[in-house]
Amino acid sequence: MPPTRTVLQDASERDALNAAAFDAAPWPSLVFSPDAKVLVANEAAEMLFGQALAGLSRRPLLSMLSPESELATLFAQAWREGGVARRSAVEVAILGAPSFEAEIAFAALPGGRMLGTFYVESQGSRLERASEALRSVAGMGRTLAHEIKNPLAGIRGAAQLLKLGASPADTPLAQVIVDEVDRIRRLVDQVEAFSDERVTAKRAVNIHRVLDRVRTLVASALGGEVQFADAYDPSLPMALGDEDQLVQIFLNVVKNAAEAALERGDGRGEVTIATGYRPGARVQAGRQGWRNAPLEVRVLDNGPGVPADLRHRLFDAFVTTKDRGMGLGLTLVAKLVDSHGGLIELESEPGRTVFHILLPIAPDAMSYPES
Ligand code: ADP
């Protein structure tokens, strides 16, 4: 049986249908001219690339990419070898557009042209995969935490005893054991937090009270080295959530922001916590369909920004740039925000990083926080 695309005998009708199909395809697709500039973009590509498309139609793709990037290598390979070059999890960082990760296929077309298709993983499926991975970490975490904590307590106690009778030269060594055991204990506690499968008791929570508590905790740990400011919306309704878990979420985000601000090293580090109401903000919550999450908390810092190569895996476990970091803080934040039916968005550039956390509000619209 001939392939469907040859069924239509009328060439102009066929061309019109091909063009309509190209335009309506859900995957962003671009057709490149022989000099590697964008000739045609479908609607999905226009939405994905936005302003950057104008640049891509004027300048060859390779001039807008870092030469060592995987995207540039794949494009050059497709050009050299013809046929189809396909690769998954490629970082797409085109000058002037926010970077993202996609599976990419370049296919040579007649006339020296090239079709590029970008299969972008939806945030929903990425989150689903992350929560699957977390569930297995959770099971392992429960068992490991239990097995590790007991001997740790013994090691710590023994090291403290050794310290008491140690010579001055050996005392710091005993202290190293105590400190490192404490670090392992903190790691185990964090891994254990993933195993916490208690059903969250969601009730109306005054988010400003949560944020004040977090701010006091983080500010006192830093001893005044970072300035804190707030910009609260006083008319904000109550959030719907578990107060302890909300403290945990914001503690991790605000602590990261303060540590980033501190990294400036010029004494001008600043963290601002702002709240607001974003009407119409909705989150897709698995099988429960769309849910409203209009309460927004923004945690802003003037630190160096999240490194570009880290952005797409920031919420994965064990991703850290800190010497003593564990890379579990944001993984836990993602899990807890997800279980609240909320959403996290990140904007970051050197000198300005903002974590936006969107949360649902308590069903009783009259439950405004006491001022
Ligand atoms: P940890 O704090 O133990 O490293 P997290 O999961 O909390 O673990 O954070 C992971 C990484 O994300 C950090 O090591 C840091 O590189 C980056 N990060 C998080 N928040 C910020 C921020 N506000 N500015 C810059 N980088 C950040």
Short mmCIF file of C-alpha atoms and ligand atoms in Angstrom, two decimals:
data_model
loop_
_atom_site.label_atom_id
_atom_site.label_comp_id
_atom_site.label_asym_id
_atom_site.label_seq_id
_atom_site.Cartn_x
_atom_site.Cartn_y
_atom_site.Cartn_z
CA MET A 1 0.00 0.00 0.00
CA PRO A 2 1.45 3.40 -0.92
CA PRO A 3 2.23 5.76 1.94
CA THR A 4 -0.61 8.13 2.76
CA ARG A 5 1.26 11.18 1.59
CA THR A 6 1.21 10.02 -2.04
CA VAL A 7 -2.51 9.27 -2.08
CA LEU A 8 -3.50 12.79 -3.05
CA GLN A 9 -2.90 13.34 -6.74
CA ASP A 10 -3.55 17.06 -6.69
CA ALA A 11 -0.18 18.62 -5.84
CA SER A 12 -1.50 21.97 -4.65
CA GLU A 13 -4.08 20.34 -2.38
CA ARG A 14 -1.38 18.06 -1.03
CA ASP A 15 0.94 21.00 -0.38
CA ALA A 16 -1.82 22.87 1.43
CA LEU A 17 -2.54 19.84 3.62
CA ASN A 18 1.15 19.29 4.34
CA ALA A 19 1.50 22.90 5.38
CA ALA A 20 -1.58 22.68 7.61
CA ALA A 21 -0.31 19.45 9.19
CA PHE A 22 3.11 21.03 9.78
CA ASP A 23 1.50 24.02 11.43
CA ALA A 24 -0.86 22.00 13.62
CA ALA A 25 1.79 19.46 14.77
CA PRO A 26 2.15 19.56 18.57
CA TRP A 27 5.97 19.42 18.40
CA PRO A 28 7.90 22.59 17.68
CA SER A 29 9.45 22.21 14.22
CA LEU A 30 11.71 24.48 12.19
CA VAL A 31 12.81 24.24 8.57
CA PHE A 32 16.33 25.56 7.97
CA SER A 33 17.60 26.97 4.67
CA PRO A 34 20.90 25.67 3.19
CA ASP A 35 22.67 28.53 4.98
CA ALA A 36 21.20 27.27 8.32
CA LYS A 37 18.75 30.13 8.88
CA VAL A 38 15.16 29.45 9.84
CA LEU A 39 12.86 29.52 6.80
CA VAL A 40 9.61 28.28 8.36
CA ALA A 41 8.47 27.69 11.92
CA ASN A 42 5.25 26.00 12.95
CA GLU A 43 2.96 27.45 15.62
CA ALA A 44 4.40 25.29 18.40
CA ALA A 45 7.91 26.51 17.49
CA GLU A 46 6.74 30.12 17.50
CA MET A 47 5.41 29.64 21.01
CA LEU A 48 8.56 27.88 22.19
CA PHE A 49 11.17 30.19 20.69
CA GLY A 50 9.22 33.46 20.89
CA GLN A 51 11.41 36.48 20.22
CA ALA A 52 14.46 34.34 19.44
CA LEU A 53 12.85 33.26 16.13
CA ALA A 54 13.49 36.63 14.55
CA GLY A 55 17.20 36.19 15.28
CA LEU A 56 17.15 32.62 13.97
CA SER A 57 15.70 33.74 10.67
CA ARG A 58 18.46 36.30 10.20
CA ARG A 59 21.48 34.44 11.50
CA PRO A 60 22.73 30.87 10.94
CA LEU A 61 21.82 28.58 13.84
CA LEU A 62 25.45 27.76 14.61
CA SER A 63 26.26 31.43 15.15
CA MET A 64 23.69 31.49 17.96
CA LEU A 65 25.01 28.46 19.80
CA SER A 66 28.09 27.73 21.80
CA PRO A 67 30.31 25.69 19.40
CA GLU A 68 30.87 22.92 21.98
CA SER A 69 27.14 22.53 22.74
CA GLU A 70 25.49 19.19 22.01
CA LEU A 71 22.92 20.95 19.84
CA ALA A 72 25.63 22.46 17.63
CA THR A 73 27.36 19.06 17.32
CA LEU A 74 24.12 17.31 16.39
CA PHE A 75 23.21 19.96 13.83
CA ALA A 76 26.65 19.79 12.22
CA GLN A 77 26.46 15.99 12.15
CA ALA A 78 23.06 16.00 10.43
CA TRP A 79 24.36 18.49 7.89
CA ARG A 80 27.48 16.43 7.19
CA GLU A 81 25.90 12.99 7.06
CA GLY A 82 22.38 13.69 5.75
CA GLY A 83 19.53 11.41 6.84
CA VAL A 84 18.24 11.79 10.40
CA ALA A 85 20.29 12.67 13.49
CA ARG A 86 18.42 12.22 16.74
CA ARG A 87 19.43 12.59 20.39
CA SER A 88 17.55 12.82 23.67
CA ALA A 89 18.06 15.13 26.66
CA VAL A 90 19.86 17.83 24.67
CA GLU A 91 20.18 21.21 26.32
CA VAL A 92 18.88 23.92 23.97
CA ALA A 93 20.49 27.24 24.85
CA ILE A 94 19.91 29.62 21.96
CA LEU A 95 21.11 33.17 22.35
CA GLY A 96 18.27 35.33 23.63
CA ALA A 97 15.89 32.49 24.64
CA PRO A 98 15.46 30.68 27.96
CA SER A 99 17.23 27.31 27.84
CA PHE A 100 15.36 24.01 28.03
CA GLU A 101 15.95 20.31 27.47
CA ALA A 102 14.49 18.35 24.56
CA GLU A 103 14.84 15.28 22.39
CA ILE A 104 15.93 16.62 19.02
CA ALA A 105 15.71 15.20 15.52
CA PHE A 106 17.32 16.86 12.51
CA ALA A 107 16.27 15.41 9.15
CA ALA A 108 17.76 16.37 5.79
CA LEU A 109 15.14 17.62 3.29
CA PRO A 110 15.43 17.99 -0.46
CA GLY A 111 17.14 21.14 -1.73
CA GLY A 112 19.76 21.27 1.03
CA ARG A 113 17.18 22.15 3.63
CA MET A 114 16.87 20.68 7.08
CA LEU A 115 13.92 19.93 9.36
CA GLY A 116 14.54 20.27 13.10
CA THR A 117 11.96 18.90 15.55
CA PHE A 118 12.13 19.53 19.28
CA TYR A 119 10.32 16.99 21.45
CA VAL A 120 10.06 18.91 24.69
CA GLU A 121 9.23 16.89 27.75
CA SER A 122 6.25 18.40 29.52
CA GLN A 123 6.83 19.59 33.06
CA GLY A 124 4.05 17.23 34.12
CA SER A 125 5.79 14.10 32.86
CA ARG A 126 9.12 15.25 34.24
CA LEU A 127 7.52 15.72 37.65
CA GLU A 128 5.86 12.32 37.38
CA ARG A 129 9.23 10.71 36.70
CA ALA A 130 10.76 12.65 39.58
CA SER A 131 8.06 11.47 41.97
CA GLU A 132 8.51 7.86 40.81
CA ALA A 133 12.22 8.13 41.49
CA LEU A 134 11.42 9.71 44.84
CA ARG A 135 9.11 6.86 45.80
CA SER A 136 11.93 4.37 45.36
CA VAL A 137 14.33 6.66 47.23
CA ALA A 138 11.67 6.81 49.94
CA GLY A 139 11.46 3.05 50.38
CA MET A 140 15.22 2.72 50.50
CA GLY A 141 15.51 5.75 52.75
CA ARG A 142 13.24 4.31 55.42
CA THR A 143 15.26 1.12 55.73
CA LEU A 144 18.64 2.79 55.49
CA ALA A 145 17.82 5.56 57.95
CA HIS A 146 16.81 3.03 60.55
CA GLU A 147 19.93 0.90 60.04
CA ILE A 148 22.36 3.82 59.99
CA LYS A 149 21.16 5.91 62.91
CA ASN A 150 21.87 3.41 65.68
CA PRO A 151 25.53 2.75 64.92
CA LEU A 152 26.01 6.47 64.27
CA ALA A 153 24.93 7.31 67.79
CA GLY A 154 27.49 4.78 69.06
CA ILE A 155 30.31 6.19 66.93
CA ARG A 156 29.53 9.74 68.03
CA GLY A 157 29.48 8.81 71.71
CA ALA A 158 32.76 6.90 71.42
CA ALA A 159 34.44 9.80 69.58
CA GLN A 160 33.38 12.20 72.33
CA LEU A 161 34.86 9.91 74.97
CA LEU A 162 38.10 9.68 72.98
CA LYS A 163 38.18 13.45 72.76
CA LEU A 164 38.09 13.76 76.56
CA GLY A 165 41.23 11.65 77.01
CA ALA A 166 43.00 12.70 73.82
CA SER A 167 46.31 14.59 73.59
CA PRO A 168 46.03 18.17 72.25
CA ALA A 169 47.27 16.91 68.87
CA ASP A 170 44.57 14.23 68.67
CA THR A 171 41.63 16.31 69.93
CA PRO A 172 40.89 17.91 66.51
CA LEU A 173 40.87 14.44 64.95
CA ALA A 174 38.23 13.23 67.41
CA GLN A 175 36.26 16.40 66.65
CA VAL A 176 36.42 15.57 62.91
CA ILE A 177 34.72 12.25 63.69
CA VAL A 178 31.97 14.01 65.69
CA ASP A 179 31.40 16.63 62.97
CA GLU A 180 31.32 14.13 60.15
CA VAL A 181 28.97 11.84 62.06
CA ASP A 182 26.69 14.85 62.57
CA ARG A 183 26.80 15.51 58.85
CA ILE A 184 25.84 11.92 58.04
CA ARG A 185 23.04 12.17 60.61
CA ARG A 186 21.68 15.29 58.88
CA LEU A 187 21.85 13.54 55.52
CA VAL A 188 20.00 10.53 56.92
CA ASP A 189 17.38 12.82 58.45
CA GLN A 190 16.82 14.47 55.08
CA VAL A 191 16.57 11.15 53.24
CA GLU A 192 14.14 10.04 55.95
CA ALA A 193 12.01 13.10 55.29
CA PHE A 194 11.18 11.60 51.88
CA SER A 195 9.84 8.50 53.54
CA ASP A 196 7.36 10.58 55.48
CA GLU A 197 4.18 9.33 53.93
CA ARG A 198 1.78 10.68 56.49
CA VAL A 199 -1.31 12.12 54.92
CA THR A 200 -0.85 15.84 55.18
CA ALA A 201 -3.37 17.53 57.40
CA LYS A 202 -4.27 20.44 55.19
CA ARG A 203 -5.90 23.40 56.84
CA ALA A 204 -5.99 27.16 56.48
CA VAL A 205 -2.49 28.50 57.14
CA ASN A 206 -1.37 32.09 57.51
CA ILE A 207 1.52 32.05 55.07
CA HIS A 208 2.95 35.33 56.42
CA ARG A 209 3.36 33.75 59.83
CA VAL A 210 5.19 30.82 58.21
CA LEU A 211 7.45 33.19 56.27
CA ASP A 212 8.25 35.31 59.35
CA ARG A 213 9.26 32.20 61.25
CA VAL A 214 11.48 31.04 58.40
CA ARG A 215 13.06 34.44 58.04
CA THR A 216 13.89 34.61 61.75
CA LEU A 217 15.43 31.15 61.65
CA VAL A 218 17.60 31.83 58.60
CA ALA A 219 18.57 35.36 59.65
CA SER A 220 19.69 34.21 63.08
CA ALA A 221 21.83 31.45 61.58
CA LEU A 222 23.61 34.01 59.37
CA GLY A 223 24.29 36.55 62.11
CA GLY A 224 23.26 39.67 60.15
CA GLU A 225 25.51 39.06 57.14
CA VAL A 226 22.60 39.22 54.68
CA GLN A 227 19.84 41.85 54.60
CA PHE A 228 16.26 40.59 54.64
CA ALA A 229 13.26 42.49 53.34
CA ASP A 230 9.65 41.58 52.84
CA ALA A 231 6.90 42.79 50.53
CA TYR A 232 3.76 41.09 51.78
CA ASP A 233 0.33 41.54 50.26
CA PRO A 234 -1.78 42.21 53.38
CA SER A 235 -5.01 41.14 51.70
CA LEU A 236 -3.70 37.67 50.87
CA PRO A 237 -6.13 34.86 51.72
CA MET A 238 -5.07 31.89 53.86
CA ALA A 239 -3.08 29.12 52.13
CA LEU A 240 -4.30 25.54 52.21
CA GLY A 241 -1.60 23.31 53.58
CA ASP A 242 0.33 21.68 56.39
CA GLU A 243 2.07 24.38 58.44
CA ASP A 244 5.15 22.29 59.35
CA GLN A 245 5.67 21.25 55.77
CA LEU A 246 5.25 24.81 54.54
CA VAL A 247 7.94 25.89 57.01
CA GLN A 248 10.18 23.13 55.62
CA ILE A 249 9.57 24.27 52.03
CA PHE A 250 10.38 27.92 52.66
CA LEU A 251 13.24 27.15 55.05
CA ASN A 252 15.06 25.33 52.25
CA VAL A 253 14.34 27.97 49.62
CA VAL A 254 15.15 30.97 51.83
CA LYS A 255 18.31 29.30 53.19
CA ASN A 256 19.53 28.71 49.63
CA ALA A 257 18.72 32.31 48.71
CA ALA A 258 20.61 33.63 51.75
CA GLU A 259 23.61 31.40 51.03
CA ALA A 260 23.62 32.60 47.40
CA ALA A 261 23.39 36.25 48.52
CA LEU A 262 26.26 35.65 50.95
CA GLU A 263 28.39 34.29 48.09
CA ARG A 264 28.67 37.83 46.71
CA GLY A 265 31.21 38.40 49.47
CA ASP A 266 30.76 42.21 49.37
CA GLY A 267 28.39 42.52 52.34
CA ARG A 268 25.53 43.58 50.04
CA GLY A 269 23.69 40.29 49.95
CA GLU A 270 19.91 40.72 50.05
CA VAL A 271 16.96 38.38 50.22
CA THR A 272 13.41 39.61 49.66
CA ILE A 273 10.35 37.56 50.42
CA ALA A 274 7.23 38.79 48.65
CA THR A 275 3.69 37.50 48.51
CA GLY A 276 0.85 38.18 46.13
CA TYR A 277 -2.31 36.87 44.56
CA ARG A 278 -2.07 35.57 40.98
CA PRO A 279 -5.64 35.08 39.83
CA GLY A 280 -6.09 32.29 37.32
CA ALA A 281 -2.84 30.44 38.20
CA ARG A 282 -3.62 26.75 37.73
CA VAL A 283 -1.67 23.56 38.24
CA GLN A 284 -2.25 20.20 36.65
CA ALA A 285 -2.47 17.78 39.57
CA GLY A 286 -2.32 14.29 38.03
CA ARG A 287 -5.63 12.53 37.79
CA GLN A 288 -7.37 15.20 39.85
CA GLY A 289 -7.25 17.52 36.82
CA TRP A 290 -6.53 21.25 37.07
CA ARG A 291 -6.46 23.00 40.42
CA ASN A 292 -6.19 26.65 41.30
CA ALA A 293 -2.96 27.74 42.97
CA PRO A 294 -3.20 31.52 43.02
CA LEU A 295 -1.25 32.30 46.19
CA GLU A 296 2.27 33.25 45.19
CA VAL A 297 5.39 33.53 47.33
CA ARG A 298 8.50 34.91 45.65
CA VAL A 299 11.91 34.43 47.23
CA LEU A 300 14.36 36.76 45.54
CA ASP A 301 18.12 37.05 46.05
CA ASN A 302 20.92 39.08 44.47
CA GLY A 303 23.44 36.23 44.49
CA PRO A 304 25.34 34.84 41.49
CA GLY A 305 22.36 32.96 40.00
CA VAL A 306 21.78 29.27 39.36
CA PRO A 307 24.44 27.96 36.95
CA ALA A 308 22.85 27.34 33.51
CA ASP A 309 23.93 23.69 33.38
CA LEU A 310 22.19 23.02 36.69
CA ARG A 311 18.79 24.54 35.93
CA HIS A 312 17.09 21.57 34.34
CA ARG A 313 18.16 19.18 37.11
CA LEU A 314 18.00 21.52 40.08
CA PHE A 315 15.25 19.53 41.74
CA ASP A 316 16.92 16.13 41.23
CA ALA A 317 18.38 14.43 44.30
CA PHE A 318 22.06 14.96 45.15
CA VAL A 319 22.55 17.95 42.85
CA THR A 320 24.70 20.46 44.71
CA THR A 321 27.47 22.99 44.12
CA LYS A 322 28.26 23.42 47.80
CA ASP A 323 31.24 21.80 49.52
CA ARG A 324 29.09 20.57 52.36
CA GLY A 325 25.82 20.46 50.46
CA MET A 326 23.68 17.39 50.14
CA GLY A 327 21.55 18.40 47.19
CA LEU A 328 18.37 17.20 48.84
CA GLY A 329 16.83 20.50 49.93
CA LEU A 330 15.15 21.36 46.64
CA THR A 331 14.21 17.74 45.98
CA LEU A 332 12.24 17.79 49.20
CA VAL A 333 10.79 21.21 48.29
CA ALA A 334 9.57 19.79 44.95
CA LYS A 335 7.99 16.81 46.66
CA LEU A 336 6.22 18.89 49.31
CA VAL A 337 5.02 21.59 46.90
CA ASP A 338 3.70 18.84 44.63
CA SER A 339 1.83 17.17 47.50
CA HIS A 340 0.27 20.57 48.26
CA GLY A 341 -1.01 20.80 44.67
CA GLY A 342 1.34 23.74 44.06
CA LEU A 343 3.98 24.69 41.52
CA ILE A 344 7.51 26.09 41.53
CA GLU A 345 8.90 28.39 38.86
CA LEU A 346 12.47 29.62 38.64
CA GLU A 347 13.92 32.75 37.07
CA SER A 348 17.63 33.20 37.37
CA GLU A 349 20.38 35.41 36.01
CA PRO A 350 23.54 36.66 37.68
CA GLY A 351 22.50 39.08 40.42
CA ARG A 352 18.82 38.11 40.41
CA THR A 353 17.28 34.76 41.22
CA VAL A 354 13.60 34.33 42.00
CA PHE A 355 11.86 31.17 43.16
CA HIS A 356 8.11 31.54 42.65
CA ILE A 357 6.06 29.11 44.70
CA LEU A 358 2.37 28.89 43.89
CA LEU A 359 -0.01 27.37 46.40
CA PRO A 360 -3.75 26.74 46.67
CA ILE A 361 -5.84 28.88 48.98
CA ALA A 362 -8.12 27.64 51.75
CA PRO A 363 -11.64 26.97 50.43
CA ASP A 364 -13.25 29.43 52.83
CA ALA A 365 -12.62 32.65 50.94
CA MET A 366 -13.34 34.66 54.09
CA SER A 367 -10.46 33.12 56.03
CA TYR A 368 -8.11 36.06 55.62
CA PRO A 369 -5.15 36.12 57.97
CA GLU A 370 -5.44 38.33 60.97
CA SER A 371 -3.25 41.38 60.31
P1 ADP B 1 22.13 22.06 48.79
O1 ADP B 1 21.69 23.36 49.40
O2 ADP B 1 22.44 21.01 49.81
O3 ADP B 1 23.21 22.19 47.77
P2 ADP B 1 19.59 22.11 47.35
O4 ADP B 1 18.83 21.00 46.70
O5 ADP B 1 18.85 22.95 48.33
O6 ADP B 1 20.87 21.44 48.01
O7 ADP B 1 20.20 23.06 46.23
C1 ADP B 1 20.87 22.50 45.11
C2 ADP B 1 21.74 23.52 44.41
O8 ADP B 1 20.91 24.49 43.78
C3 ADP B 1 22.63 24.32 45.31
O9 ADP B 1 23.83 23.64 45.62
C4 ADP B 1 22.90 25.57 44.46
O10 ADP B 1 23.93 25.34 43.53
C5 ADP B 1 21.62 25.72 43.65
N1 ADP B 1 20.76 26.80 44.17
C6 ADP B 1 19.65 26.67 44.94
N2 ADP B 1 19.11 27.86 45.23
C7 ADP B 1 19.91 28.79 44.62
C8 ADP B 1 19.90 30.24 44.55
N3 ADP B 1 18.96 30.98 45.17
N4 ADP B 1 20.89 30.84 43.83
C9 ADP B 1 21.84 30.10 43.21
N5 ADP B 1 21.91 28.75 43.24
C10 ADP B 1 20.96 28.10 43.95
#
